[in-house]
Coordinates of N, CA and C in Angstrom, one line a residue:
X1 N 0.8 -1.2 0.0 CA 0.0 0.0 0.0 C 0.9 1.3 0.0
X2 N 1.9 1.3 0.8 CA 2.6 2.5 0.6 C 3.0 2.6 -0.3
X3 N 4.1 1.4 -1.1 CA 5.0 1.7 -2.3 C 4.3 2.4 -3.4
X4 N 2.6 1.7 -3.5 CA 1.4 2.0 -4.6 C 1.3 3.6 -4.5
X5 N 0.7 4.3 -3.1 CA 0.9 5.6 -2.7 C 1.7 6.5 -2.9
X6 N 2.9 5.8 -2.9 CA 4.5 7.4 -3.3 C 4.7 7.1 -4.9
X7 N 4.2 5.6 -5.6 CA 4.3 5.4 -6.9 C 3.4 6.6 -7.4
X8 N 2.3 6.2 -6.8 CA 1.3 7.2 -7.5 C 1.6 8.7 -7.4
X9 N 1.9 9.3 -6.2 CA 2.2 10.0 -6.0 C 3.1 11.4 -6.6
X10 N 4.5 10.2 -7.1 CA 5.8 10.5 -7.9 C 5.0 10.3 -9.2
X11 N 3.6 9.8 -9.9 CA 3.7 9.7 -11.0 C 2.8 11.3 -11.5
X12 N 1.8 11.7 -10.5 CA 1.0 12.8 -10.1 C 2.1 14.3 -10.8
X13 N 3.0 14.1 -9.3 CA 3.7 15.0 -9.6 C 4.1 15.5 -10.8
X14 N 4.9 14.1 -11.2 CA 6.2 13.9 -12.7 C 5.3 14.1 -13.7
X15 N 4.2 13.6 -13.9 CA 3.6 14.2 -14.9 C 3.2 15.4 -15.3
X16 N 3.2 16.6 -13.9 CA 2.5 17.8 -14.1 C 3.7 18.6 -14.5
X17 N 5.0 18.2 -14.2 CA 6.5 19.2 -14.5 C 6.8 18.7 -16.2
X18 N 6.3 17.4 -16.5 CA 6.4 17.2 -17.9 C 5.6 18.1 -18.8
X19 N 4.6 18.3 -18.7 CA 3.1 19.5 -19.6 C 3.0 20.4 -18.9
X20 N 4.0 20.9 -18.1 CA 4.1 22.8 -17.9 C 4.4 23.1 -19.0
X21 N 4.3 24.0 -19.1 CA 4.3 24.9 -20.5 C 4.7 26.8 -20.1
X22 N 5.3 27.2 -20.6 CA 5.4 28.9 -20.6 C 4.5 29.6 -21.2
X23 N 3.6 29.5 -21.9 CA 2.6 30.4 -22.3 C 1.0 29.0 -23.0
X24 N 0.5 29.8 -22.8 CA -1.1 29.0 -23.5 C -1.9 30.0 -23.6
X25 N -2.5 29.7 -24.7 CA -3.6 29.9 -25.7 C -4.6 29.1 -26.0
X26 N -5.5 29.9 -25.6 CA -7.0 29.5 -25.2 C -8.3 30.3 -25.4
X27 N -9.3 30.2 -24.9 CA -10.2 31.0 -24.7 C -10.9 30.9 -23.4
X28 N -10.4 32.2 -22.5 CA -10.9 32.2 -21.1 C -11.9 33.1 -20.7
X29 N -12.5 34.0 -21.5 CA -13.3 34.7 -21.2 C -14.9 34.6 -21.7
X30 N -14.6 33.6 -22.9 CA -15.8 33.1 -23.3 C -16.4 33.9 -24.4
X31 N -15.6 34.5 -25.1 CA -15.9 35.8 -26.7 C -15.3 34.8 -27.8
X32 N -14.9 33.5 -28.0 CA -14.7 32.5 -28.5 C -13.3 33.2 -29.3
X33 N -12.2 33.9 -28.6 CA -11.1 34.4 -28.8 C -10.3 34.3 -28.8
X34 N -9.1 33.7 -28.9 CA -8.0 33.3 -28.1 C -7.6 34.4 -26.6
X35 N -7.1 33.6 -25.7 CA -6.4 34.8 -24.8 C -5.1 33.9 -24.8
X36 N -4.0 35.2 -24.2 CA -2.5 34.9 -23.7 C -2.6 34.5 -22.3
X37 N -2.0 33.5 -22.0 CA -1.5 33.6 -20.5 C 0.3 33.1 -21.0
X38 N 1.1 34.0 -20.3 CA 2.6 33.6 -20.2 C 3.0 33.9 -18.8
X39 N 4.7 33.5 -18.8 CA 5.3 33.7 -17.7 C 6.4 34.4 -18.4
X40 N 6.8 35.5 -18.1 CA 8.1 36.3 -18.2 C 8.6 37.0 -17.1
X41 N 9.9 36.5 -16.8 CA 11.2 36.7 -15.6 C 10.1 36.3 -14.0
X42 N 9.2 34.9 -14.3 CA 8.4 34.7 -13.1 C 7.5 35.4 -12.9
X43 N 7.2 36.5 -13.8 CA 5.6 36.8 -13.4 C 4.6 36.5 -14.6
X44 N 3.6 36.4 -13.7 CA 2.3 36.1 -14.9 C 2.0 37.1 -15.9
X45 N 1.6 37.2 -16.8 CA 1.0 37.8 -17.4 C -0.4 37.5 -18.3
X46 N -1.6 38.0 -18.3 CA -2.7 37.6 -18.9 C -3.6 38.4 -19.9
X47 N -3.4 38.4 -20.7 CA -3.9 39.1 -21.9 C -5.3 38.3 -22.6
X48 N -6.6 39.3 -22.3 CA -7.9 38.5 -22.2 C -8.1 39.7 -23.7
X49 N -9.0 38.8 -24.7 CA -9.2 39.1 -25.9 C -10.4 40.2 -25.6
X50 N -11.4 40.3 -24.7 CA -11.9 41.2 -24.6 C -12.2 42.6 -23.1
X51 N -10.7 43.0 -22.6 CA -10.3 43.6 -22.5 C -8.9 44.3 -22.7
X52 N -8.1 45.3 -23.2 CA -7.1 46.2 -23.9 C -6.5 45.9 -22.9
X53 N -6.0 45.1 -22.2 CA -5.5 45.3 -21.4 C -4.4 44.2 -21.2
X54 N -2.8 44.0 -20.6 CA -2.3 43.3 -19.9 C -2.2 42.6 -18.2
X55 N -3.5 41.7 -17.9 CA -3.0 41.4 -16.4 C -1.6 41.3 -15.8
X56 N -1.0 42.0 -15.0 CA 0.3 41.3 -14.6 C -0.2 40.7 -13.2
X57 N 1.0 39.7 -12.5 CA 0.5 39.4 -11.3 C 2.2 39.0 -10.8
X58 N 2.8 39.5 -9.8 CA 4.1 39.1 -9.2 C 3.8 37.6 -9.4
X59 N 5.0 37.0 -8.7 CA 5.1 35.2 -8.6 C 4.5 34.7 -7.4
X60 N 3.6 34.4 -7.3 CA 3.3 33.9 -6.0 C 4.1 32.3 -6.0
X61 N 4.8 32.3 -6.5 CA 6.1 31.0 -5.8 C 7.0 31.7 -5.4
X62 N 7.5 31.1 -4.3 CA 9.1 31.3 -3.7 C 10.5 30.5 -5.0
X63 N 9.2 29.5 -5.9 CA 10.5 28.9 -6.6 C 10.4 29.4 -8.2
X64 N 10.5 28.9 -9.2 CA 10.3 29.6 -10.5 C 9.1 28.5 -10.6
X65 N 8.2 29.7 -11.0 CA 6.8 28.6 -11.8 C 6.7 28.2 -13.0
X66 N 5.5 27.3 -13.4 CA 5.2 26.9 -14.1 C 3.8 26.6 -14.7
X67 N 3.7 27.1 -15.9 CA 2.1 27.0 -16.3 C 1.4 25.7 -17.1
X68 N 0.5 25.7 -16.8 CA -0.4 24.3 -17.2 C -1.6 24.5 -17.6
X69 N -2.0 24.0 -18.4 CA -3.3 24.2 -19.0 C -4.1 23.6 -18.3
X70 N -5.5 23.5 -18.1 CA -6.7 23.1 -17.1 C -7.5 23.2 -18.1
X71 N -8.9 22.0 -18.0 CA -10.4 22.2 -18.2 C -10.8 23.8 -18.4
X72 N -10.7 24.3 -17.2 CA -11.2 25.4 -17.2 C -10.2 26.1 -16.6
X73 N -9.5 27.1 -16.9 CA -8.6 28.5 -17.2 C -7.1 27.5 -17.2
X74 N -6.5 27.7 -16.1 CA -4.8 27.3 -16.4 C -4.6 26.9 -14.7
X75 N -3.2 27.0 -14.6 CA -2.9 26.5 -13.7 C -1.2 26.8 -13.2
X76 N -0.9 27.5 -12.2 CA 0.5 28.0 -12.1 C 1.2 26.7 -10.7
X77 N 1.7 26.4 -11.4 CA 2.5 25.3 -10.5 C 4.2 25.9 -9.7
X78 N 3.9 25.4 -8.6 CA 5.2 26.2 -7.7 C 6.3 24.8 -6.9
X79 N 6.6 23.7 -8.1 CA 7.3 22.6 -7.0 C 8.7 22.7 -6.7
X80 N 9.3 22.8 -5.6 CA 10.7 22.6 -4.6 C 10.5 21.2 -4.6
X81 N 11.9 20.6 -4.5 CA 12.4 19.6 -4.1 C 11.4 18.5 -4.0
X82 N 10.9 18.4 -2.4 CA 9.6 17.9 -2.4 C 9.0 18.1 -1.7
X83 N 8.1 19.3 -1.9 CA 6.8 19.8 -1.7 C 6.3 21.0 -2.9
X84 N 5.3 21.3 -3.0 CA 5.0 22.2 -3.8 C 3.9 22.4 -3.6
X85 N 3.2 23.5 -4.7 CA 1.4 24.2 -4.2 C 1.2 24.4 -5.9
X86 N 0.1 24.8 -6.2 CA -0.7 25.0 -7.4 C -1.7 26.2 -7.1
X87 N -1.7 26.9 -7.8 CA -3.2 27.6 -7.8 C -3.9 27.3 -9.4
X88 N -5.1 27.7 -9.3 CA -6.0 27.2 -10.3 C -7.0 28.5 -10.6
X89 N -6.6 29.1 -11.8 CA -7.4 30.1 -11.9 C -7.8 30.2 -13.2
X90 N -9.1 31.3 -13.4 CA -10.2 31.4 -13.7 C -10.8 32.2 -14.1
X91 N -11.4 32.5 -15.5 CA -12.2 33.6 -15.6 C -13.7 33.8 -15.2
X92 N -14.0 34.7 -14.9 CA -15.7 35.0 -13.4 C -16.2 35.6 -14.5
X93 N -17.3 35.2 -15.8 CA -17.9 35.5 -16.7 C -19.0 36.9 -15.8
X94 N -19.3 36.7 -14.5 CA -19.8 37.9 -13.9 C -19.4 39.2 -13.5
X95 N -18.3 39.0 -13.1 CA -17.3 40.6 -12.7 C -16.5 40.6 -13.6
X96 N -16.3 39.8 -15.0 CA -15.0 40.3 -15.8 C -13.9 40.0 -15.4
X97 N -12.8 39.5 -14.2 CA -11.9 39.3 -13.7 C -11.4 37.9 -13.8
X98 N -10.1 37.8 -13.7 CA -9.5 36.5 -13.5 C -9.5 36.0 -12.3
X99 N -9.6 35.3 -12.0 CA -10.0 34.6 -10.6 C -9.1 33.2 -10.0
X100 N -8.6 33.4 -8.8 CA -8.0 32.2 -7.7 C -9.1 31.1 -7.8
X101 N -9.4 29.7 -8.5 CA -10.7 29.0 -7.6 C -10.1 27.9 -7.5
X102 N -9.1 27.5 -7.1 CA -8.7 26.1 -6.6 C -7.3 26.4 -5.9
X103 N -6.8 25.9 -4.7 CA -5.3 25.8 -4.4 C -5.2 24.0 -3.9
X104 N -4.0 23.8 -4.1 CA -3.2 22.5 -3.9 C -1.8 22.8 -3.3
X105 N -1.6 21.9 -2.4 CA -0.6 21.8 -1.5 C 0.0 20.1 -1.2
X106 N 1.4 20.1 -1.8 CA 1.4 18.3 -1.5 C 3.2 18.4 -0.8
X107 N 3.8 17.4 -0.2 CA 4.9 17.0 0.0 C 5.0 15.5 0.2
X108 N 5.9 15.5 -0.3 CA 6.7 14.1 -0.5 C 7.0 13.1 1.3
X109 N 7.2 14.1 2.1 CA 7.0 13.8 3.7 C 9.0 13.6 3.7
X110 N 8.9 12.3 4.7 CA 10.5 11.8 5.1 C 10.6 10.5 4.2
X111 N 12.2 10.1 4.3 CA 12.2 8.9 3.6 C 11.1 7.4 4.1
X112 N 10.2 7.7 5.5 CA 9.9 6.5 5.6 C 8.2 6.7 5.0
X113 N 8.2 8.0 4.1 CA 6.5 8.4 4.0 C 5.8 8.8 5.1
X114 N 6.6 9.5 6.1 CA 6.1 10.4 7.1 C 5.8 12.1 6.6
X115 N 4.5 12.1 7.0 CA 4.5 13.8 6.3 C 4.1 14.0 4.9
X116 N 3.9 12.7 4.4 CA 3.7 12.8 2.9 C 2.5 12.9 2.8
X117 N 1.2 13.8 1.5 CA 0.4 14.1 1.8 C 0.3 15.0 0.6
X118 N -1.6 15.7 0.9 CA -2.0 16.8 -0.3 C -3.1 17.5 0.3
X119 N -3.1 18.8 0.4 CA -4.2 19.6 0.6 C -4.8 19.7 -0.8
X120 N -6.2 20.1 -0.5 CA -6.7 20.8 -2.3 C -8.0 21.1 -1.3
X121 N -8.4 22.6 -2.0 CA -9.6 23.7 -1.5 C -10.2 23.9 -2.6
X122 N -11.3 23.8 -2.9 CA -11.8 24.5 -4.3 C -12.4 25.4 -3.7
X123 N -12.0 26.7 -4.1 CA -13.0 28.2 -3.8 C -13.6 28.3 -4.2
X124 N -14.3 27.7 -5.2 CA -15.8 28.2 -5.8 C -16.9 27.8 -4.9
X125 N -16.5 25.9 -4.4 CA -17.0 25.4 -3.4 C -17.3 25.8 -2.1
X126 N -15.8 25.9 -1.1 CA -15.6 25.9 -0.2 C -14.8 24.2 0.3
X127 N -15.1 23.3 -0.3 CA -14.6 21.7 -0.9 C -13.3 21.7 -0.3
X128 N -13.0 21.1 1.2 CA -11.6 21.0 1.5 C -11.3 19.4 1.3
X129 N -10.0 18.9 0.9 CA -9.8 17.4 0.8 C -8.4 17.3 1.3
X130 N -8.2 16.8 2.5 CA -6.6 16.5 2.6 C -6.3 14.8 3.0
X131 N -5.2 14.8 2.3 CA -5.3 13.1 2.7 C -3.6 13.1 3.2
X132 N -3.1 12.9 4.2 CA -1.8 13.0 5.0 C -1.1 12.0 5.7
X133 N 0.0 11.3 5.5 CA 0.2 10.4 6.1 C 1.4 11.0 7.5
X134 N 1.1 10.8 8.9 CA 1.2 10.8 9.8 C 2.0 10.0 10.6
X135 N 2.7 10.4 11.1 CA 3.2 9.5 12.8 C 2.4 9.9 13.7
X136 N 1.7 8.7 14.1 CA 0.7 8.7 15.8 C 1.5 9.1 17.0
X137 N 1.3 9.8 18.0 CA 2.8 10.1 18.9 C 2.1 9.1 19.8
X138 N 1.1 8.5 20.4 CA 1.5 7.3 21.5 C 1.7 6.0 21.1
X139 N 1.6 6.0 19.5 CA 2.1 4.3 19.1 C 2.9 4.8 18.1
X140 N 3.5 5.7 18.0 CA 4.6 5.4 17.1 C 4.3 5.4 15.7
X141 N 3.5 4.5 15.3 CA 3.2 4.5 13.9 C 2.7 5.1 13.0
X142 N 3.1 4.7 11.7 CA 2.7 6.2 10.6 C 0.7 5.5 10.4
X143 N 0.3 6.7 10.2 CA -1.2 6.5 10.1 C -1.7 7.6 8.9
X144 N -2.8 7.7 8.0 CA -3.1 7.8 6.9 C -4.1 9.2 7.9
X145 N -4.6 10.0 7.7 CA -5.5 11.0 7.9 C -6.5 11.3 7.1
X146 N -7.8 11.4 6.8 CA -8.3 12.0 5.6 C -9.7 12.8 6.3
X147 N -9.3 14.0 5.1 CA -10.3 14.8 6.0 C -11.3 15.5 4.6
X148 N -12.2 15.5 4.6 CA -13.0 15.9 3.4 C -14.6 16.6 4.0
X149 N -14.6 18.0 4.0 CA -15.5 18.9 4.7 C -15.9 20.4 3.7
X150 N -16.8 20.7 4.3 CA -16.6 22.2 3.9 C -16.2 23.2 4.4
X151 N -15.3 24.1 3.8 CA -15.0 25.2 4.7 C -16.1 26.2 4.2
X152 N -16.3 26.9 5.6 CA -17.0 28.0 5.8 C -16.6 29.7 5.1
X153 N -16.9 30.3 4.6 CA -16.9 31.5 4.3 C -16.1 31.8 3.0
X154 N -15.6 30.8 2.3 CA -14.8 30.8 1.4 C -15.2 30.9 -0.3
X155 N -14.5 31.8 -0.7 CA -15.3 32.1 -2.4 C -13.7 32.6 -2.9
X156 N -14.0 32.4 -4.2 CA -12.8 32.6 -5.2 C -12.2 34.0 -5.2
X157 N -11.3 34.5 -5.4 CA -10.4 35.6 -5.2 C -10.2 35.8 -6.1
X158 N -10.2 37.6 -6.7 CA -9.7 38.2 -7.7 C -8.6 38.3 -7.7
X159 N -7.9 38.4 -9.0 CA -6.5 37.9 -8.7 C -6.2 40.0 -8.8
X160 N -4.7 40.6 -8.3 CA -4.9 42.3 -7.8 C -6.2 42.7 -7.2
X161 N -6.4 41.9 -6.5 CA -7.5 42.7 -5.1 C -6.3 43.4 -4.7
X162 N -6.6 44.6 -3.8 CA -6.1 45.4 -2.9 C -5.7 44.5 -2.0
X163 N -6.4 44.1 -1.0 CA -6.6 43.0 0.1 C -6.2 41.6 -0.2
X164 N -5.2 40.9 -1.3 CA -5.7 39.9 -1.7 C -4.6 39.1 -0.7
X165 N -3.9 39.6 0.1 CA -3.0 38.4 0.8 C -3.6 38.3 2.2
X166 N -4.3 39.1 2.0 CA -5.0 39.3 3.6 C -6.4 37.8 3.2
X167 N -7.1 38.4 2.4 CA -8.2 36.8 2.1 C -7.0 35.9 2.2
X168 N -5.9 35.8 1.4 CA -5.1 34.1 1.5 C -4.9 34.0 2.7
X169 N -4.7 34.8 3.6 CA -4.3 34.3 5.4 C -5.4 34.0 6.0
X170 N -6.6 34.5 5.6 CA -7.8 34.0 6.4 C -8.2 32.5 6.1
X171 N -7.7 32.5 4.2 CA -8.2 30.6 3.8 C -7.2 29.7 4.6
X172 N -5.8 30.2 4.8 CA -4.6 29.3 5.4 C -5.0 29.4 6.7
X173 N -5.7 30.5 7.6 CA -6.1 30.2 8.7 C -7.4 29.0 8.8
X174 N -8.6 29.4 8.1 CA -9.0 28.2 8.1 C -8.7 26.7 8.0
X175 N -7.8 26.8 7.2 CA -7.2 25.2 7.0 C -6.7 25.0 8.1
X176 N -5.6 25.9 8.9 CA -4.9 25.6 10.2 C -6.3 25.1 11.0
X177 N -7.1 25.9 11.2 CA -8.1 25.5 12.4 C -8.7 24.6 12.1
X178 N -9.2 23.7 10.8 CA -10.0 22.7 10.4 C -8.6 21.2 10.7
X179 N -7.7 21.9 10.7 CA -6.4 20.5 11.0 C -6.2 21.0 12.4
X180 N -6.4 21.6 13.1 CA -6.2 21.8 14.4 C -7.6 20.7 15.5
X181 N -8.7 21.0 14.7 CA -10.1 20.7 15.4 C -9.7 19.1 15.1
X182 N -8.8 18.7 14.3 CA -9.0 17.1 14.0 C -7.6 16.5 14.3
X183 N -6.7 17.9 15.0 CA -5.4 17.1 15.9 C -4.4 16.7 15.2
X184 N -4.7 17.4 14.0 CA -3.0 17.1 13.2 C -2.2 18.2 13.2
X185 N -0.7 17.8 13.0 CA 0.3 18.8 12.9 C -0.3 19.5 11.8
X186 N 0.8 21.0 11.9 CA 0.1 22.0 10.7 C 1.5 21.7 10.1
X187 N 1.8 22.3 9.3 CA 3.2 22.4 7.8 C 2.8 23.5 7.5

């Protein structure tokens, strides 16, 4: 069961660093147009066919990203060594704006599969899913976690809100307090 788990795991990852891509072309706003999304010197850039305009957006990785095409809009990938995060974003056919509506969080853990694991939130939802593998501290042993709920008060983020790091500390606080109420370590 483990070996199947870090197999799958390492195949998850390795697959999504193979079909990163630096720019995609698509149609995100729904005018049946193409739009740009690229990365130049780590920042985004998003060029929507029906507004004159260039989105920029700094790097929200600490490491150099990487872009990925999605179902629905794209996908900026941030992996280190072993752990990394994703955001999943989106055009809001109602306010016109590109939009945060999914984050992902995974790590590889230690060499015995301690700590190994995945957060994923869909913001449109509220949809939290973490599945974590664990050391028990009065038996010692690694133990599997899985937690699958809704979080409360949660909706997708415009990407250049004024406020927009202040909403991401309230969603990272809710995750802390939803892994707090169920007694797992935070990361």
């Amino acid at each position: 069961m483990k070996k199947h788990l870090l197999i799958s795991l390492f195949a998850l990852l390795f697959s999504q660093n193979i079909y990163a891509e630096t720019r995609i072309n698509k149609d995100l706003d729904g005018d049946s147009k193409p739009d740009s999304v690229w990365l130049q010197d780590d920042v985004l850039h998003i060029k929507l066919s029906s507004q004159n305009k260039v989105i920029t957006e700094h790097n929200v990785c600490d490491e150099p990203p990487h872009l990925k095409n999605a179902r629905v809009g794209f996908i900026v990938l941030c992996s280190a060594m072993r752990h990394g995060r994703s955001f999943h974003y989106a055009h809001n056919a109602t306010n016109g704006k590109m939009q945060y509506i999914g984050y992902d969080f995974w790590a590889f853990g230690t060499a015995a599969n301690e700590g190994a694991g995945q957060d994923s939130l869909n913001l449109k939802t509220g949809d939290y899913v973490a599945k974590w593998r664990l050391r028990d501290k009065p038996t010692d042993k690694l133990r599997d976690h899985h937690i699958k709920t809704r979080l409360p008060n949660i909706q997708p983020l415009d990407i250049n809100h004024p406020e927009l790091s202040q909403e991401w500390l309230m969603i990272f606080e809710a995750i802390k307090q939803e892994k707090l109420r169920r007694k797992l370590p935070i990361h």
